[in-house]
Coordinates of C-alpha atoms in Angstrom, one line a residue:
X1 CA 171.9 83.0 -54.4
X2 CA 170.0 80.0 -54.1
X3 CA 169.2 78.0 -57.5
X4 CA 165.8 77.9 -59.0
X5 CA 163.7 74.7 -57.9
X6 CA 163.4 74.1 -62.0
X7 CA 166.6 73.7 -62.2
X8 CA 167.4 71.5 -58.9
X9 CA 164.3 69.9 -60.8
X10 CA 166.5 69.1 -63.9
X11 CA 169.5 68.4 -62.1
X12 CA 167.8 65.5 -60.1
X13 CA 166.6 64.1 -63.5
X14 CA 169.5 64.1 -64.7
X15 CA 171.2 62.4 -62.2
X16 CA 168.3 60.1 -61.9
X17 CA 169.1 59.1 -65.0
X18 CA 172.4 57.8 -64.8
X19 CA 171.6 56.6 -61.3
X20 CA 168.8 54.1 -62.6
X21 CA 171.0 52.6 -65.6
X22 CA 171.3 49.4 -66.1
X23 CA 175.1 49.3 -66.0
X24 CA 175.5 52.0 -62.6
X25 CA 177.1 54.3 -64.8
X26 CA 179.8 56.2 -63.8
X27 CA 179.8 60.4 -64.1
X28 CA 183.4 59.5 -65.7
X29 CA 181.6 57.1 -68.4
X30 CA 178.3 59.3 -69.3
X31 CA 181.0 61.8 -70.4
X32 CA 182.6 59.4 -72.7
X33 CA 179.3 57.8 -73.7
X34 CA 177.7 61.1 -74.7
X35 CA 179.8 62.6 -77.2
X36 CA 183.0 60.7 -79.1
X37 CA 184.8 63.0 -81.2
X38 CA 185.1 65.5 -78.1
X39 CA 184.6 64.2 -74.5
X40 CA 182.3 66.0 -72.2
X41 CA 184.4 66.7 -69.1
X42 CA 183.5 65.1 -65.5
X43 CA 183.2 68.3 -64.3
X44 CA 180.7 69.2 -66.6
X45 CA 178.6 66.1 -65.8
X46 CA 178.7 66.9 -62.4
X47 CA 177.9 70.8 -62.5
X48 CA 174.8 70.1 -64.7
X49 CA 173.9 67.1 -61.6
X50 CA 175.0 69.8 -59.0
X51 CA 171.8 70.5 -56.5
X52 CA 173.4 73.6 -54.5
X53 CA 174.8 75.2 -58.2
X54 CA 173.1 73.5 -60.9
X55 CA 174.5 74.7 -64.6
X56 CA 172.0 74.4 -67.7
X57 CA 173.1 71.7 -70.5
X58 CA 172.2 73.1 -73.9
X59 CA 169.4 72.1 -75.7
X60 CA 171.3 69.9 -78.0
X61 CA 173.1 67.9 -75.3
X62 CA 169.7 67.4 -73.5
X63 CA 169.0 65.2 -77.3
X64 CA 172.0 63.6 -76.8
X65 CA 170.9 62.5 -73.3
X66 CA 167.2 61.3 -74.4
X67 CA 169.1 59.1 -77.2
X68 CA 171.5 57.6 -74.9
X69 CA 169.1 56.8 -72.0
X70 CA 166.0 55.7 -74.5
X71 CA 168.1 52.6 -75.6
X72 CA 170.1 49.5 -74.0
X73 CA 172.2 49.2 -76.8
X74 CA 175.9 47.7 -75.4
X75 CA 179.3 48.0 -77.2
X76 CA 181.4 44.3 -78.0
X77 CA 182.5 45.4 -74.7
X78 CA 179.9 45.8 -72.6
X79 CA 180.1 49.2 -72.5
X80 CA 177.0 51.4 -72.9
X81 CA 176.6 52.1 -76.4
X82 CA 175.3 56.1 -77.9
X83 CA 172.7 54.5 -80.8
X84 CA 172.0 56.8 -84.0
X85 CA 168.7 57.9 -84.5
X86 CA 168.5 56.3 -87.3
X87 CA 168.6 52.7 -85.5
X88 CA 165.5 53.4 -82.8
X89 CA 162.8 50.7 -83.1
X90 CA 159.6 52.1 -82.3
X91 CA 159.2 51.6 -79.0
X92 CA 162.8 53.3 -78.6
X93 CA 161.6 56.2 -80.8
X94 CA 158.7 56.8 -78.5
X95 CA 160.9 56.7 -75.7
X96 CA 163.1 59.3 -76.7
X97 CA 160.6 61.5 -78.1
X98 CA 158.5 61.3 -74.1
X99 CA 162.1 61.9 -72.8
X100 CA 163.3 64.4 -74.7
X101 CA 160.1 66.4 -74.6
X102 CA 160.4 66.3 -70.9
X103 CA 164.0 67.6 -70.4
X104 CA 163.7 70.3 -72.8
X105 CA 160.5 70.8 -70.5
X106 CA 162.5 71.7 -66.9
X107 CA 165.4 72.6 -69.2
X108 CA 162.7 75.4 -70.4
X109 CA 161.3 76.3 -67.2
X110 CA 164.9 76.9 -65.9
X111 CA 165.8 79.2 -68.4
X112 CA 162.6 80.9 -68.8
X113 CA 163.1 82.0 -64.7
X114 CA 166.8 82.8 -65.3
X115 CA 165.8 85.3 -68.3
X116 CA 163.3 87.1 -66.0
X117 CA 165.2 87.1 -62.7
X118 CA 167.8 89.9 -62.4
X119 CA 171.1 88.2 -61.5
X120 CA 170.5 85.1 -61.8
X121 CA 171.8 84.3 -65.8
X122 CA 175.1 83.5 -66.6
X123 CA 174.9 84.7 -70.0
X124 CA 173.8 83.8 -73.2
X125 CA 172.5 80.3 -73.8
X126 CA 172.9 80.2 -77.6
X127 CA 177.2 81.2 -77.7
X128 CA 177.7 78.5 -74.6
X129 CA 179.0 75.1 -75.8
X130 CA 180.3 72.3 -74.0
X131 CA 182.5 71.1 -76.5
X132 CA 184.7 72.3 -79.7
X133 CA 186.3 73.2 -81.6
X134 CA 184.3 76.4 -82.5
X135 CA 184.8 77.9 -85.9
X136 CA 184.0 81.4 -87.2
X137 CA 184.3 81.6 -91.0
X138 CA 184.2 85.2 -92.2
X139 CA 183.5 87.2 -95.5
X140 CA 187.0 88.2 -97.5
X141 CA 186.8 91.7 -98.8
X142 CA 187.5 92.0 -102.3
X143 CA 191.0 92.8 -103.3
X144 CA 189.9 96.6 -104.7
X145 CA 188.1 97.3 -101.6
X146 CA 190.9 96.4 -99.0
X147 CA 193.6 99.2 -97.8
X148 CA 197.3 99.2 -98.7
X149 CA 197.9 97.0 -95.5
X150 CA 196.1 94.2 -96.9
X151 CA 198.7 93.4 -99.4
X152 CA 201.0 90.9 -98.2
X153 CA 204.3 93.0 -100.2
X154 CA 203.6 96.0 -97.5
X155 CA 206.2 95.6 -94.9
X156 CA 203.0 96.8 -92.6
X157 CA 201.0 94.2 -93.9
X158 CA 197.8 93.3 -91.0
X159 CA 196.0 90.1 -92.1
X160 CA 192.4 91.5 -90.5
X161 CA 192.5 94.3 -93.1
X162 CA 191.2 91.2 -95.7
X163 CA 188.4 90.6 -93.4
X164 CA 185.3 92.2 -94.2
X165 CA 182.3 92.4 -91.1
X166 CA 184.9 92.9 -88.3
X167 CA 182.7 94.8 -86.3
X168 CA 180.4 91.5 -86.3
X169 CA 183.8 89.4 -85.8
X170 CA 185.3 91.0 -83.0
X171 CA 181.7 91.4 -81.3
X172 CA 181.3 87.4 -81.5
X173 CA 185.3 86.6 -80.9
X174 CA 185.3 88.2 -77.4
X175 CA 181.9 87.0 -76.5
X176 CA 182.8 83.4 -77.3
X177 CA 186.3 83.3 -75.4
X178 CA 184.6 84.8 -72.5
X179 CA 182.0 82.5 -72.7
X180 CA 183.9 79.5 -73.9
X181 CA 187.2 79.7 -72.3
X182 CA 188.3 76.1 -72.6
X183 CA 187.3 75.6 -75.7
X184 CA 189.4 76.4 -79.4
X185 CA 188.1 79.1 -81.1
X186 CA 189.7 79.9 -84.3
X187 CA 188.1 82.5 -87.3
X188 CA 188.9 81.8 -91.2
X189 CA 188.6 83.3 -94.2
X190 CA 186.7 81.2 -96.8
X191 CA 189.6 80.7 -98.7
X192 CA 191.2 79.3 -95.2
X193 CA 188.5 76.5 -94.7
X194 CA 190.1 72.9 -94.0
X195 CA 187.8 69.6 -94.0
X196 CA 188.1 69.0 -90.3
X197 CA 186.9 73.0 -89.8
X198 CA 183.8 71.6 -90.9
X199 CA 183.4 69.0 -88.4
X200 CA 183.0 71.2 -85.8
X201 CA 181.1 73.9 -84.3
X202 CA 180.6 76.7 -87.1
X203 CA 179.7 79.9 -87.2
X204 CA 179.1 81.6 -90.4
X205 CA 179.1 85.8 -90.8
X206 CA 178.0 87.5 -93.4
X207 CA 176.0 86.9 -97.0
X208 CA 176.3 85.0 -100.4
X209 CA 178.1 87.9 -101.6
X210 CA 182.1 87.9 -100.3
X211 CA 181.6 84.4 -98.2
X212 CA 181.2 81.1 -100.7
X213 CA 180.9 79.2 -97.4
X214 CA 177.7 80.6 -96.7
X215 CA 176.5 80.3 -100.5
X216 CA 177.2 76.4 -100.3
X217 CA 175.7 75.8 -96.9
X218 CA 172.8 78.4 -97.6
X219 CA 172.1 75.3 -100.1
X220 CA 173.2 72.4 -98.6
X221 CA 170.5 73.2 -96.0
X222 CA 167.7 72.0 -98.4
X223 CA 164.9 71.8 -95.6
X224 CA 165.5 75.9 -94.5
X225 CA 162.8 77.8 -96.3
X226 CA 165.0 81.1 -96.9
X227 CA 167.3 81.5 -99.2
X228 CA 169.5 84.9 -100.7
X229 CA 169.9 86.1 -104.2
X230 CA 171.5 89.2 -105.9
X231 CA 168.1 91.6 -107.2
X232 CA 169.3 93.8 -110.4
X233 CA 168.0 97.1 -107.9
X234 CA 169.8 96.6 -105.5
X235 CA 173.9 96.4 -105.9
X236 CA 174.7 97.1 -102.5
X237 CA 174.0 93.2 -101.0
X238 CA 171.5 90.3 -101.4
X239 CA 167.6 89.8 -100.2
X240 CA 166.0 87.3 -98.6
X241 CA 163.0 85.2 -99.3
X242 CA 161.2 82.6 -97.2
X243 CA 159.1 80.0 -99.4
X244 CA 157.4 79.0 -96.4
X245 CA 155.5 82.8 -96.2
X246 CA 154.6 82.2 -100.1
X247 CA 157.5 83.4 -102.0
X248 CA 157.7 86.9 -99.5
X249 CA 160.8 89.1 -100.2
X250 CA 162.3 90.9 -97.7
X251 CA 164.2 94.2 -98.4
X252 CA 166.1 96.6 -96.9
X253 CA 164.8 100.3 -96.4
X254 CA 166.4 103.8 -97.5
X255 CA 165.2 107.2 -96.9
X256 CA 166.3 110.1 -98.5
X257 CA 169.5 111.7 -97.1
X258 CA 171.9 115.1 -97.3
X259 CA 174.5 112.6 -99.2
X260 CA 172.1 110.2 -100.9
X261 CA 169.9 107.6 -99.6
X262 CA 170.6 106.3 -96.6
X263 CA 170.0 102.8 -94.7
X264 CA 167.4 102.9 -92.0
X265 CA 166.6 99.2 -91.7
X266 CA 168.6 96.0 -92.4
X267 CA 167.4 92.6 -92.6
X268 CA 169.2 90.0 -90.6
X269 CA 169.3 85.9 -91.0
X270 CA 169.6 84.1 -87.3
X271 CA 170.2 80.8 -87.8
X272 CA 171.0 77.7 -85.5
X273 CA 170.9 74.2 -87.5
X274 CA 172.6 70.6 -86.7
X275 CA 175.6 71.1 -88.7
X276 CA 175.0 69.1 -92.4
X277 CA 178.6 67.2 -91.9
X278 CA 178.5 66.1 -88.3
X279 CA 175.2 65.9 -86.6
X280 CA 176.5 66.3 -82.9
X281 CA 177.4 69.7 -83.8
X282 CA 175.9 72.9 -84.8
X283 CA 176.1 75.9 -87.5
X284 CA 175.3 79.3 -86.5
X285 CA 174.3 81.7 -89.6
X286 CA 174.7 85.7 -88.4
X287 CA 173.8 86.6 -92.1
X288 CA 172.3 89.9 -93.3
X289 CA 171.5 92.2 -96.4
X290 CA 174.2 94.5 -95.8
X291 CA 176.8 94.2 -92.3
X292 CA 174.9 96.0 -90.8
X293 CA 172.2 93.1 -90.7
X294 CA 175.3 90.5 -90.1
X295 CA 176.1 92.7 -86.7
X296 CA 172.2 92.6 -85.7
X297 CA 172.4 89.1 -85.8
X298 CA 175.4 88.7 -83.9
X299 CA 174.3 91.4 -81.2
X300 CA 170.9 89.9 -80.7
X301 CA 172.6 86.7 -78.4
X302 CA 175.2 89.0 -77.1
X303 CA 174.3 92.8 -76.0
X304 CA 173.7 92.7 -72.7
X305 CA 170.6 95.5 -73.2
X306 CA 168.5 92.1 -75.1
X307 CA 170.2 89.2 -74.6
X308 CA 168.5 87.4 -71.8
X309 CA 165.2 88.5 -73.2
X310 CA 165.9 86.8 -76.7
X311 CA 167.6 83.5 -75.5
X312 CA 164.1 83.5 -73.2
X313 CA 162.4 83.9 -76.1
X314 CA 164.0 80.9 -78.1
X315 CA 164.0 78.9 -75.2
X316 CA 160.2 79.2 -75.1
X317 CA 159.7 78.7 -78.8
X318 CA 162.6 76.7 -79.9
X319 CA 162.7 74.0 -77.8
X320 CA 165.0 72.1 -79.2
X321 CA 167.6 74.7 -80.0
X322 CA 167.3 74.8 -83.6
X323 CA 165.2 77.6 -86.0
X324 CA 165.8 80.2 -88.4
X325 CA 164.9 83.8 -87.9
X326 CA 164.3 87.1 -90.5
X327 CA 164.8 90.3 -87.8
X328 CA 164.7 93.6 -88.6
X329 CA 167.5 95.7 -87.9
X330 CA 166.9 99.4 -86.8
X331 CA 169.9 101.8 -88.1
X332 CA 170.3 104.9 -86.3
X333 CA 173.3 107.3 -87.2
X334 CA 174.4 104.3 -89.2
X335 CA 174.8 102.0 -86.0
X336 CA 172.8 99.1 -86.2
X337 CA 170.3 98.8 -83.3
X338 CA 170.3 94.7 -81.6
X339 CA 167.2 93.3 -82.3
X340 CA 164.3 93.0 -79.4
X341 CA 162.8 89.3 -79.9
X342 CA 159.8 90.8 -78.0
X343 CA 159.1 93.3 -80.2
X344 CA 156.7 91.6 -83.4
X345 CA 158.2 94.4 -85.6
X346 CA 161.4 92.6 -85.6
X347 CA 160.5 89.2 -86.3
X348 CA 159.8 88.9 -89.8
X349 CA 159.4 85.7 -90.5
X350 CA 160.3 82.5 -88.1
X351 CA 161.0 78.9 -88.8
X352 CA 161.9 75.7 -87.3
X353 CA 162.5 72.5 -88.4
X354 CA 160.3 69.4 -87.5
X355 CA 162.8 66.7 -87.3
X356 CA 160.1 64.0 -85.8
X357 CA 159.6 61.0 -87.6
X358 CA 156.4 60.1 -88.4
X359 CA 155.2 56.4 -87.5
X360 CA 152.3 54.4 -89.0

């Protein structure tokens, strides 16, 4: 099938681009020049240039091109030089803010007709990266709620019995290797984490509760109006509550069952952020009251049934790849139901962060 014009649009941009620099740069160079912990490939560079088979660069590396091309800034080399945001002049700052907005433009348009058009996706937006290493850190069951086989003394001892949310884990583990088949993917328990796992792409499951990774990034990530805390009436998991809607709670639901009350409605916390420790990577928060809302989270970027429909959706509304989403999470015969974006009921409360700088 023939490629959209938007994207053949993009693609020519692109290549524009790196045609029109100063220095003639190489496809072989822009790869170095735009990331330098880990290296796009050439190939990549020249599928996202491709005119007959165009691939879609993720919203964050379409920053990382606006900041490259918006400057002239040379290594002691001569080489071209990626500046930090940080060091724009003005004029360079309006630069990259005209030509940023305009690549997340046709990068929007692109995606917008892939989401609608049978057959013509490749998947989910949102779990592709270009780059790694991708890390999934993942709630530890406690001790007295993990089987015999947890303990490391039983000659049958299985390490996934001390995970807790596996359903979430293995739901994101297969979608990630499928979609990311180049790439290191590794999953840790918080007691696991290493200092260069946090360099990297990270992906967080589950709540406050059984996961102090999430707790101390949940704070670290001052500017992100939601936050989770333990409520006295409910011991089952933690609530939400987004400052930015006045204080607003959000709560699971129950309804009266044969065996008690039973959960008809989770909350779920979808987040994408720059990661706090290395700004050329991202963390990913599939977060919820109870795991049923961590699965939601997780299934809303990869069931096939909503998928394109939501990466659409944040496409059109996220531009630049980054927000924080409350969803409501349907439970029917205790299975959590994936989260339709186009559906208002299940977007309770929306956010994204304004990362602008404001000039005199």
């Amino acid at each position: 099938m023939a490629p959209s014009s938007e994207a053949v649009r993009l693609a020519r941009r692109l290549r524009g681009l790196r045609d029109s620099h100063d220095a003639g740069l190489t496809q072989s160079q822009l790869a170095k020049a735009l990331s330098h912990e880990n290296r796009v490939a050439v190939a990549t560079i020249s599928s996202w240039e491709s005119m007959t088979n165009p691939k879609l660069p993720p919203a964050e590396r379409l920053r990382s091109y606006a900041l490259f091309f918006s400057t002239d800034r040379t290594n002691a080399d001569g080489t071209p030089k990626m500046a930090s945001e940080r060091e724009l002049t003005t004029r360079e700052r309006e630069r990259f803010d005209e030509l940023h907005e305009e690549l997340v433009g046709l990068r929007d348009a692109a995606a917008r007709l892939q989401g609608t058009t049978a057959g013509t996706s490749s998947g989910s937006y949102t779990w592709d990266f270009d780059n790694g290493p991708i890390t999934i850190i993942c709630p530890e069951a406690p001790a007295e709620e993990r089987p015999d086989l947890a303990d490391e003394k039983d000659p049958n001892y299985t390490r996934m019995y001390r995970y807790a949310d596996l359903d979430a884990l293995m739901e994101l583990w297969g979608h990630l290797r499928a979609s990311n088949p180049e790439l290191q993917i590794s999953h840790r328990l918080p007691s696991e984490v290493k200092a260069d796992d946090m360099s990297g792409h990270l992906v967080l499951l589950g709540g406050i509760g059984w996961n102090h990774v999430t707790r101390r990034l949940l704070k670290t990530l001052r500017e992100m109006p939601i936050s989770q805390f333990e409520v006295s009436d409910l011991k089952t998991g933690e609530i939400f509550k987004a400052s930015g809607a006045g204080g607003k709670e959000f709560r699971p639901v129950f309804e009266d069952g044969d065996d008690g009350p039973e959960l008809i409605e989770d909350v779920a916390l979808l987040t994408r952020l720059r990661n706090p420790f290395n700004s050329n990577r991202t963390i990913t928060i599939c977060n919820g009251i109870h795991s049923r809302g961590v699965l939601g989270a997780v299934r809303a970027l990869t069931d096939t049934a909503v998928r394109e429909r939501n990466e659409a959706y944040l496409s059109q509304h996220f531009p630049d790849g980054l927000f924080a989403m409350l969803l409501r999470v349907p439970v029917v015969n205790g299975e959590a139901i994936s989260p339709d974006l186009e559906i208002p009921e299940n977007r309770l409360y929306q956010w994204e962060p304004d990362h602008k700088v404001k000039r005199e």
